[in-house]
CSV table of C-alpha atoms in Angstrom, one decimal:
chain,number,residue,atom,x,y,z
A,1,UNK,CA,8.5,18.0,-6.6
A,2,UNK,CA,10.0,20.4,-9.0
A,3,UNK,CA,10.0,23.8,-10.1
A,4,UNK,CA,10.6,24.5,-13.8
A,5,UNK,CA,13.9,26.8,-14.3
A,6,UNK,CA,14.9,26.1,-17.8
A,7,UNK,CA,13.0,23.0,-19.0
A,8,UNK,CA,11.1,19.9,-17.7
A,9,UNK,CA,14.3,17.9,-15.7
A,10,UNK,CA,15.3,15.1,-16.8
A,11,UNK,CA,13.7,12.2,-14.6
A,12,UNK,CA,14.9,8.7,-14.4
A,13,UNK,CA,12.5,6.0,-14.2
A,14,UNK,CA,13.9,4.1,-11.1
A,15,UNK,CA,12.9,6.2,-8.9
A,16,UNK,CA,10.2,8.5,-7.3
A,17,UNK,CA,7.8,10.5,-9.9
A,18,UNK,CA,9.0,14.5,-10.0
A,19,UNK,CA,5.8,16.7,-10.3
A,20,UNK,CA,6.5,19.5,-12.2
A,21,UNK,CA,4.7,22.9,-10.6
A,22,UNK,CA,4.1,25.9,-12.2
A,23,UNK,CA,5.9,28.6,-10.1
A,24,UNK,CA,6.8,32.4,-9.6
A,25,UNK,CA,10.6,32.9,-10.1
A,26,UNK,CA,13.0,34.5,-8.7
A,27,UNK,CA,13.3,36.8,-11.6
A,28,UNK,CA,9.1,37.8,-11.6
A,29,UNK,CA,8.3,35.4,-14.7
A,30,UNK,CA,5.7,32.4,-14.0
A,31,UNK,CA,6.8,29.2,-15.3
A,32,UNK,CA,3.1,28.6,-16.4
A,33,UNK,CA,3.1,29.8,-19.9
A,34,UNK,CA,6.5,27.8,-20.4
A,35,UNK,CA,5.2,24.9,-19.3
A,36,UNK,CA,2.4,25.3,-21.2
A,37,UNK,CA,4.6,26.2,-24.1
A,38,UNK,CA,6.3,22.4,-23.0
A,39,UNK,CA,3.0,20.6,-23.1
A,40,UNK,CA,2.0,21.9,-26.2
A,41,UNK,CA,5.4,20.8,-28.1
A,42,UNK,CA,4.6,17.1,-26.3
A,43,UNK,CA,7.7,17.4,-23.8
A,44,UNK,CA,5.6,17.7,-20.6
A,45,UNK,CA,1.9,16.4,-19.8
A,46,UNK,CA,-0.4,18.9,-17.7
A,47,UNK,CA,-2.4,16.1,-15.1
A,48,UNK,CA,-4.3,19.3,-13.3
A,49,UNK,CA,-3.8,22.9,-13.4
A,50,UNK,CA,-0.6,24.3,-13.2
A,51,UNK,CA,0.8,20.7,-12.3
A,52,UNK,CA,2.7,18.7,-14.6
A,53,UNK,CA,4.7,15.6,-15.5
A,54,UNK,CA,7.5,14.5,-18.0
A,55,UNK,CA,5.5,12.7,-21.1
A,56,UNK,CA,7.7,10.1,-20.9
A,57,UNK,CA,7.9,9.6,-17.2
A,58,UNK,CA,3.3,8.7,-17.9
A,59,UNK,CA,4.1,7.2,-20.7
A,60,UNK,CA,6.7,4.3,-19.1
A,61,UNK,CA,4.8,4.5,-16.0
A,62,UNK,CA,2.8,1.3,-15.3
A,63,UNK,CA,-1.3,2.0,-14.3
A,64,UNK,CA,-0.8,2.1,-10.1
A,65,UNK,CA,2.1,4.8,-10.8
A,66,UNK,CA,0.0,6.8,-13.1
A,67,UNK,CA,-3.0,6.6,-10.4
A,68,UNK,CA,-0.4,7.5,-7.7
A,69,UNK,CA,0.9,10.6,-9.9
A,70,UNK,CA,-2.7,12.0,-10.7
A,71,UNK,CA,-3.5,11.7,-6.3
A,72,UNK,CA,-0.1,13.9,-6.2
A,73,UNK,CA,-1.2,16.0,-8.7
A,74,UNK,CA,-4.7,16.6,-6.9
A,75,UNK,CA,-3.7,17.1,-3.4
A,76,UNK,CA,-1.6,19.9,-5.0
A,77,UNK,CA,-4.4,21.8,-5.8
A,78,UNK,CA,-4.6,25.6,-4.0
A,79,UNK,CA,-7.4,24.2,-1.5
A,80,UNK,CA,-5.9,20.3,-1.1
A,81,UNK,CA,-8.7,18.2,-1.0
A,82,UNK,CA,-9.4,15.4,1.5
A,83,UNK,CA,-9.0,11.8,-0.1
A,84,UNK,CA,-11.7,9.4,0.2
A,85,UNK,CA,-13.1,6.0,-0.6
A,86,UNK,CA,-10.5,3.6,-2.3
A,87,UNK,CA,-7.8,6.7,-3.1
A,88,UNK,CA,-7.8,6.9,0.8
A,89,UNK,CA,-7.7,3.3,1.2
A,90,UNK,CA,-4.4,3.3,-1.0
A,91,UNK,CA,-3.1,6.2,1.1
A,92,UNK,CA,-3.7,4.5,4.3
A,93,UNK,CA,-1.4,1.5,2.8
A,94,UNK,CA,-4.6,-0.8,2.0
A,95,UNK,CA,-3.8,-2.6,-1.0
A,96,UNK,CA,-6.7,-3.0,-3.9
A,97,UNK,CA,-7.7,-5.4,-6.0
A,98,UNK,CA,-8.8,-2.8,-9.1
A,99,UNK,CA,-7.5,0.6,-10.4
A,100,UNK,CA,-10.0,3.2,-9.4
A,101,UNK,CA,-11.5,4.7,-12.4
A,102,UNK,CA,-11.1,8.4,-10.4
A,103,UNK,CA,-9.3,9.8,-8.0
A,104,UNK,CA,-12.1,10.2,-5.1
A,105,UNK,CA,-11.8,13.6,-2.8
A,106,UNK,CA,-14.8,14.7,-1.0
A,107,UNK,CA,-16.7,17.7,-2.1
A,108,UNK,CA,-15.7,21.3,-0.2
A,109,UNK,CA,-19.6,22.5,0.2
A,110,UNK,CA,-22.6,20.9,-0.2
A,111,UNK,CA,-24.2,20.1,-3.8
A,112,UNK,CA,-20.9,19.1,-5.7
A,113,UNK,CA,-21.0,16.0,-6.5
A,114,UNK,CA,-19.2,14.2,-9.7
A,115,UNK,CA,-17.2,14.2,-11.7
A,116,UNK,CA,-14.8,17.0,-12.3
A,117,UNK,CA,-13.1,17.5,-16.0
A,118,UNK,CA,-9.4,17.6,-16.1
A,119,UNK,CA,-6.8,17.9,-18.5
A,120,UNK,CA,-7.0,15.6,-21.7
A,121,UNK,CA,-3.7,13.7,-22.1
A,122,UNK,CA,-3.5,11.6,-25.2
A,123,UNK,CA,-5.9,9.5,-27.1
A,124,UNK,CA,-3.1,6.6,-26.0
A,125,UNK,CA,-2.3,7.8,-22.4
A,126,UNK,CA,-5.8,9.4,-21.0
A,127,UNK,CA,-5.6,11.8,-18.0
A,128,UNK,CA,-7.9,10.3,-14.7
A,129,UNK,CA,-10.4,12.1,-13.3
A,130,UNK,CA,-10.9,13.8,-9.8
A,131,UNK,CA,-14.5,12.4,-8.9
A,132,UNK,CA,-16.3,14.3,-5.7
A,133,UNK,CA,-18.3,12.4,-3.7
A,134,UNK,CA,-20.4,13.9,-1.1
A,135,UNK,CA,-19.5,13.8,3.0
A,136,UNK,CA,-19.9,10.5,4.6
A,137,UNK,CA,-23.4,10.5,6.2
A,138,UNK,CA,-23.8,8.9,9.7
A,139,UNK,CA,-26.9,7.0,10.4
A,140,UNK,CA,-29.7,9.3,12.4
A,141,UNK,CA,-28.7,12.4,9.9
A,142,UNK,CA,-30.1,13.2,6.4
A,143,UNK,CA,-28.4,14.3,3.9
A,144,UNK,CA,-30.0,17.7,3.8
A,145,UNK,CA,-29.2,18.1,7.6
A,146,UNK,CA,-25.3,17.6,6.8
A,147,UNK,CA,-25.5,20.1,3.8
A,148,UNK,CA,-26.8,22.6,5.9
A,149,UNK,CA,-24.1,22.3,8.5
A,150,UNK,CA,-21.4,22.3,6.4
A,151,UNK,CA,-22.6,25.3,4.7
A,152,UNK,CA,-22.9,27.1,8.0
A,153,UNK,CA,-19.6,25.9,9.4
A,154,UNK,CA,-21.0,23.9,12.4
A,155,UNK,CA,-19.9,20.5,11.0
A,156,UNK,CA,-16.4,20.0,9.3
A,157,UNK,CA,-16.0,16.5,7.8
A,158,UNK,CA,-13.3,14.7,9.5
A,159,UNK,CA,-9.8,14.1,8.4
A,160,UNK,CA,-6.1,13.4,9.2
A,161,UNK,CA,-2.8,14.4,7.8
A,162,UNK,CA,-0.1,11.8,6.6
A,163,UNK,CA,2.8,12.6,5.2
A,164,UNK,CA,4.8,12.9,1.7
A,165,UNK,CA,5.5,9.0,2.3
A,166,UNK,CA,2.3,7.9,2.1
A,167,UNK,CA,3.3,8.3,-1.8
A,168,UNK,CA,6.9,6.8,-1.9
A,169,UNK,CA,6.7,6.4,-5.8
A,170,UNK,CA,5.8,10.7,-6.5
A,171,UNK,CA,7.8,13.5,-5.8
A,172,UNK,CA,4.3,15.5,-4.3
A,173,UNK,CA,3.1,17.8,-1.4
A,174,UNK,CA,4.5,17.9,2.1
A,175,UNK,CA,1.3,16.2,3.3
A,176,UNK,CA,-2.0,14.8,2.2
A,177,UNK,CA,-5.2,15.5,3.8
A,178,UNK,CA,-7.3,12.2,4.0
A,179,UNK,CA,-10.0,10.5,5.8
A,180,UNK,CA,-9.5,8.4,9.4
A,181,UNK,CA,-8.8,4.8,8.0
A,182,UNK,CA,-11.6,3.4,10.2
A,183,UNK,CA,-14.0,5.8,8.6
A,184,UNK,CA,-12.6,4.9,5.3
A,185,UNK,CA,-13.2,1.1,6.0
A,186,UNK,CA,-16.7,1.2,6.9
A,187,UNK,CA,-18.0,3.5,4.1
A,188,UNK,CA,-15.7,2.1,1.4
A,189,UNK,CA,-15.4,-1.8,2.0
A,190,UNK,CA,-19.2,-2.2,2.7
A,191,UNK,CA,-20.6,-1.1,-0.8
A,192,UNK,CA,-17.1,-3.2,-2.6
A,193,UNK,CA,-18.0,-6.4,-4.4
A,194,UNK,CA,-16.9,-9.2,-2.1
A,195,UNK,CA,-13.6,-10.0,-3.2
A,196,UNK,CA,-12.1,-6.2,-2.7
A,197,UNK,CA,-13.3,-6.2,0.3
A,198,UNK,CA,-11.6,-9.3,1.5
A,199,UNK,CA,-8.7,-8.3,0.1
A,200,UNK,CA,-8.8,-4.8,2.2
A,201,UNK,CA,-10.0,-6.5,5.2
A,202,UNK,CA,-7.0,-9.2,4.9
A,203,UNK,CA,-4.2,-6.4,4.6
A,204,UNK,CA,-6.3,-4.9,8.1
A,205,UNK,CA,-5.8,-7.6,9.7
A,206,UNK,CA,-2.5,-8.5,9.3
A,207,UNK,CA,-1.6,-4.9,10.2
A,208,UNK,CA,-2.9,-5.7,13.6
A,209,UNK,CA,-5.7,-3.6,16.1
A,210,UNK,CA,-8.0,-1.2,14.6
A,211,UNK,CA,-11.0,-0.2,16.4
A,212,UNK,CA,-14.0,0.0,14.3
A,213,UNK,CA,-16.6,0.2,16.4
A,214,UNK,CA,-16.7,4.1,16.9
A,215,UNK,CA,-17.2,4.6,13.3
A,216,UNK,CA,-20.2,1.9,12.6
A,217,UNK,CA,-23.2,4.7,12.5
A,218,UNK,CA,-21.5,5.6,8.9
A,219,UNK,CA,-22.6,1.8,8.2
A,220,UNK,CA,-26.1,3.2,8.4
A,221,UNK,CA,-28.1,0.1,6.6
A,222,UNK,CA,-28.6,-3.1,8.4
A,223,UNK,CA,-27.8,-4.6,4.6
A,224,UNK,CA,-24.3,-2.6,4.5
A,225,UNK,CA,-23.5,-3.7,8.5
A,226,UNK,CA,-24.4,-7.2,7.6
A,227,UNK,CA,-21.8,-7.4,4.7
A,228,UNK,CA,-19.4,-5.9,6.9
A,229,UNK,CA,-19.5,-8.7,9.5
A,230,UNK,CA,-19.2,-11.2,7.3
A,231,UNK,CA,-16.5,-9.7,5.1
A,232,UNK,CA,-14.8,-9.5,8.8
A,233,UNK,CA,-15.6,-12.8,9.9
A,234,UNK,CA,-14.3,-14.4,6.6
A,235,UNK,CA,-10.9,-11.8,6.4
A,236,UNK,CA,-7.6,-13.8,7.9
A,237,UNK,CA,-4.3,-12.4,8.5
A,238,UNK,CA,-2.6,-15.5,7.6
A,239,UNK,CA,-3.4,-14.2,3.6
A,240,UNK,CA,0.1,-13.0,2.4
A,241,UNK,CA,-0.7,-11.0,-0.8
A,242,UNK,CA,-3.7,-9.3,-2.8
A,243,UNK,CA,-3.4,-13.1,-5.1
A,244,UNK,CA,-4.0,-14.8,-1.8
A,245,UNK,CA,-7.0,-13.0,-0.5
A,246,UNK,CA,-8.7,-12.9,-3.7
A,247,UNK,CA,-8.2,-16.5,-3.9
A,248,UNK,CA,-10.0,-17.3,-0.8
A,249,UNK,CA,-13.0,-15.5,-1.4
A,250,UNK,CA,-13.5,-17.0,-5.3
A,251,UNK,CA,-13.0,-20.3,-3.9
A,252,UNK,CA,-15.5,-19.4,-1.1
A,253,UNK,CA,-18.3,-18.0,-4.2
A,254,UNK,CA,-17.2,-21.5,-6.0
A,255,UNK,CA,-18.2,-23.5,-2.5
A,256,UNK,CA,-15.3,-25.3,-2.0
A,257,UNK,CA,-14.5,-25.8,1.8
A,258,UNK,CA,-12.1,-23.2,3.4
A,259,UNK,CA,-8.4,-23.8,2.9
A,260,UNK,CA,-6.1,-23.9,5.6
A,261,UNK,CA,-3.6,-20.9,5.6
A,262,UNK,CA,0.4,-21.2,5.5
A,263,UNK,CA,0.9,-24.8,6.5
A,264,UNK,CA,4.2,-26.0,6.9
A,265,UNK,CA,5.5,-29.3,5.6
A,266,UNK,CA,8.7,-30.9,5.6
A,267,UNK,CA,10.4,-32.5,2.7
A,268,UNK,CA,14.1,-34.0,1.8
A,269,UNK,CA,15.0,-30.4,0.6
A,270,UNK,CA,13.8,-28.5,3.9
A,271,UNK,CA,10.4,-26.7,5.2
A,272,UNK,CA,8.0,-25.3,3.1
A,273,UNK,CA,4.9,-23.1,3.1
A,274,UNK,CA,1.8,-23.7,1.5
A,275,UNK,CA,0.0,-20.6,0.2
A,276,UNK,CA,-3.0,-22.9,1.1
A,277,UNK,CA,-3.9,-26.7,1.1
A,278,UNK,CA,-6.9,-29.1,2.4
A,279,UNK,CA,-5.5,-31.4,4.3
A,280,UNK,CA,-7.7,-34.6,4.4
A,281,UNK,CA,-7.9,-34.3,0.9
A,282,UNK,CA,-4.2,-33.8,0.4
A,283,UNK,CA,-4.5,-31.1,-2.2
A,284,UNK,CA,-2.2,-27.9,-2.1
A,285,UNK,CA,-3.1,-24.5,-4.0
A,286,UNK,CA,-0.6,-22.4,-5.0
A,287,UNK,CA,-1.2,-19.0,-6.4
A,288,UNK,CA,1.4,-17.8,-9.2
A,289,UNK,CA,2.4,-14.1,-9.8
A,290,UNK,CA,3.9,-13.3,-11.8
A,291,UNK,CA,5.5,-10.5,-9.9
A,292,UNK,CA,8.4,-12.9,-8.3
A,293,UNK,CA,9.9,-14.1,-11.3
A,294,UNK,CA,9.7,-10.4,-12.7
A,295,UNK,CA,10.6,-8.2,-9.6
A,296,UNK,CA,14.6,-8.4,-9.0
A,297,UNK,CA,14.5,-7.7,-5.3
A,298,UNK,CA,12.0,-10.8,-5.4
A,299,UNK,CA,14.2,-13.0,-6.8
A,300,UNK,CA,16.9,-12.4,-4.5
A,301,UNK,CA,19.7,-12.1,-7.0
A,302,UNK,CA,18.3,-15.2,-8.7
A,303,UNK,CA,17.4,-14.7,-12.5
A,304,UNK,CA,13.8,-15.8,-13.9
A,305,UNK,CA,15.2,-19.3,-14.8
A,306,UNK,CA,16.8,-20.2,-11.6
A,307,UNK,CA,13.4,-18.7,-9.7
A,308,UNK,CA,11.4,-21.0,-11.9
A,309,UNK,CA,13.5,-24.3,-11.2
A,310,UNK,CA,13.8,-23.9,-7.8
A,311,UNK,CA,9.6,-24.0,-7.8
A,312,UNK,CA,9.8,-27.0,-10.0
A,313,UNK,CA,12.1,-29.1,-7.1
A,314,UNK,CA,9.5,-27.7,-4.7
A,315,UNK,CA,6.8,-29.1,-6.0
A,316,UNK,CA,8.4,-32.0,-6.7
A,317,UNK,CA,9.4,-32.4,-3.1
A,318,UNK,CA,5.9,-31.5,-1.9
A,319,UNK,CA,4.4,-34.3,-4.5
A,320,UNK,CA,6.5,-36.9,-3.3
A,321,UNK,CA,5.1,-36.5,-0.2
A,322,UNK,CA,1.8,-37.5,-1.6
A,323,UNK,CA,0.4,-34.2,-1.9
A,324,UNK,CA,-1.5,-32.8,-5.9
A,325,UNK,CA,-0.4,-29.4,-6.1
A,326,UNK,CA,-3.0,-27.6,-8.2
A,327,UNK,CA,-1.5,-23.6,-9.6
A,328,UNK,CA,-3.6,-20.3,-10.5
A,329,UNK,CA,-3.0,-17.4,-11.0
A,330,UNK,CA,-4.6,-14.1,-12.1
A,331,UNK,CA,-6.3,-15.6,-15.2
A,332,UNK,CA,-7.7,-18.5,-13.1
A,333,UNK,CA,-9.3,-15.8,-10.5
A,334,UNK,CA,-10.8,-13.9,-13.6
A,335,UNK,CA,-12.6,-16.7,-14.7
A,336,UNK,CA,-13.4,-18.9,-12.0
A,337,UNK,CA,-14.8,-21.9,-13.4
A,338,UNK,CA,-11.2,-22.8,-15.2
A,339,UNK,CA,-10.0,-23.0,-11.6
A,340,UNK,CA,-13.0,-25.0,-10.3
A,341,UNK,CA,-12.4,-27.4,-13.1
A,342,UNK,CA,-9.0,-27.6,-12.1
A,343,UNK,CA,-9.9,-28.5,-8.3
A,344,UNK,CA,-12.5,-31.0,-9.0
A,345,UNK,CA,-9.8,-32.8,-11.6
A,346,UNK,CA,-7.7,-32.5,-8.3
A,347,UNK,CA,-10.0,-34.7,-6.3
A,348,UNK,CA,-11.6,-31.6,-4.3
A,349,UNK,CA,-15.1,-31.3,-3.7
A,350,UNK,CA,-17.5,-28.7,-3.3
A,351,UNK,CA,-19.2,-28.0,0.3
């Protein structure tokens, strides 16, 4: 994080996101009214008050980053709130399916709930919102009860720290004041649509052992603890990226049978995994980002073209084993009857 001296520093776009924050000086002059001066002449963007970022570091930066520099931004406020819902999920290291629409931060008293305004950026690059959301409410207490206890002092939310790294791509605060994960979980992945929360749930398990069971009051419906056990039951470790676990659960909603996970097969050109195949049926799904033929330390020092024709001798290797390799990717999973098309063509059949 910086403080402005002169002008907005020069930031280079391969690495972290520097904050820009408004400051006393050395010399007795704030820095806000020359930032602001900087905003105005389109040099610097204000995300919340008294923070700000180069225009052209926003303007380059892809959505996630933007989201990332707008949670900075908000825990650098003069009371840091405590992150919630899916911004906590993303602090915790819990990938997401979708961009949040708001940064989520529970309310500081009772009776503030919403949405709260922030800067306007540009009609082209708009600012995201802080949204405050109301404490988490255990089952056995009503929401009245909790207002009036957190208005007295008796009851403080919980929360935990995590550090500056919880952010690797933003220069921001020392720490940030957010939610236990397991709390997090149950309130957040019970009300998600289906697919997020497999794809949260996926990512838990693969990080290994967390104890949920303290924290299942704030389930509070016997509708919301249902969905949670069968989101559980249906998560698997074995799912190696957000493409992966979304896949699972649309092929689940499509009622095709469940794919086994990682399966090894050996071919003339070596051992290769399958993102996921059914075996009697000898089909094998592969699901296509495009992120490793764009992302250099993906490609291992290969270029696009070489990435691309190794994939074509794998799956000619894997066919010649007698195997119908059937690819999707993200447009596929958005529109889910071009990949059941696809699988029936295949030979698969529903349930």
């Amino acid at each position: 994080m910086s403080s402005l001296q002169n002008r907005p520093p020069a930031q280079a776009n391969d690495g972290p996101a520097r904050l820009i924050l408004a400051t006393l000086r050395d010399d007795g002059v704030h820095t806000s009214r020359q930032l602001s001066d900087y905003a105005q002449s389109g040099r610097a963007l204000r995300l919340r008050r008294g923070v700000y970022i180069s225009r052209r570091r926003w303007q380059e930066a892809p959505p996630w980053t933007r989201y990332r520099m707008a949670t900075a931004a908000t825990a650098l406020a003069p009371s840091p709130p405590v992150f919630c819902h899916e911004t906590a999920l993303m602090l915790h290291g819990l990938p997401l399916l979708n961009l949040p629409p708001a940064v989520l931060v529970r309310s500081s008293g009772p009776w503030t709930d919403g949405t709260r305004r922030v800067p306007a950026l540009t009609d082209t690059w708009p600012n995201i919102p802080t949204k405050l959301v109301e404490a988490a409410l255990p089952s056995g207490k009503t929401r009245p009860q909790m207002r009036a206890e957190i208005a007295d002092g008796s009851t403080e939310p919980p929360w935990m720290a995590l550090p500056a790294s919880a952010l690797s791509s933003v220069e921001g605060p020392e720490i940030y004041r957010v939610e236990p994960m397991e709390l997090v979980l149950v309130d957040t992945v019970s009300r998600m649509p289906f697919p997020d929360a497999v794809v949260v749930l996926d990512a838990v398990k693969r990080q290994g052992k967390v104890n949920i069971q303290p924290w299942r009051a704030y389930l509070r419906s016997a509708r919301r603890s249902a969905f949670w056990d069968r989101v559980w039951d249906f998560a698997d470790a074995r799912s190696e990226s957000v493409l992966e676990s979304e896949s699972r659960a649309v092929l689940h909603s499509l009622g095709f049978p469940a794919p086994d996970l990682q399966t090894e097969v050996l071919t003339h050109l070596g051992t290769f995994r399958l993102d996921m195949c059914w075996p009697g049926a000898r089909i094998a799904g592969e699901v296509d980002g495009r992120v490793k033929y764009a992302d250099e330390a993906l490609r291992l020092g290969r270029s696009a073209e070489e990435v691309h024709f190794q994939e074509k001798l794998r799956r000619e290797a894997i066919e010649e084993l007698g195997w119908r390799v059937v690819r999707w990717g993200k447009a596929e999973l958005r529109e889910p009857e071009r990949l059941r098309r696809r699988l029936l063509r295949a030979g698969l059949s529903l349930k």
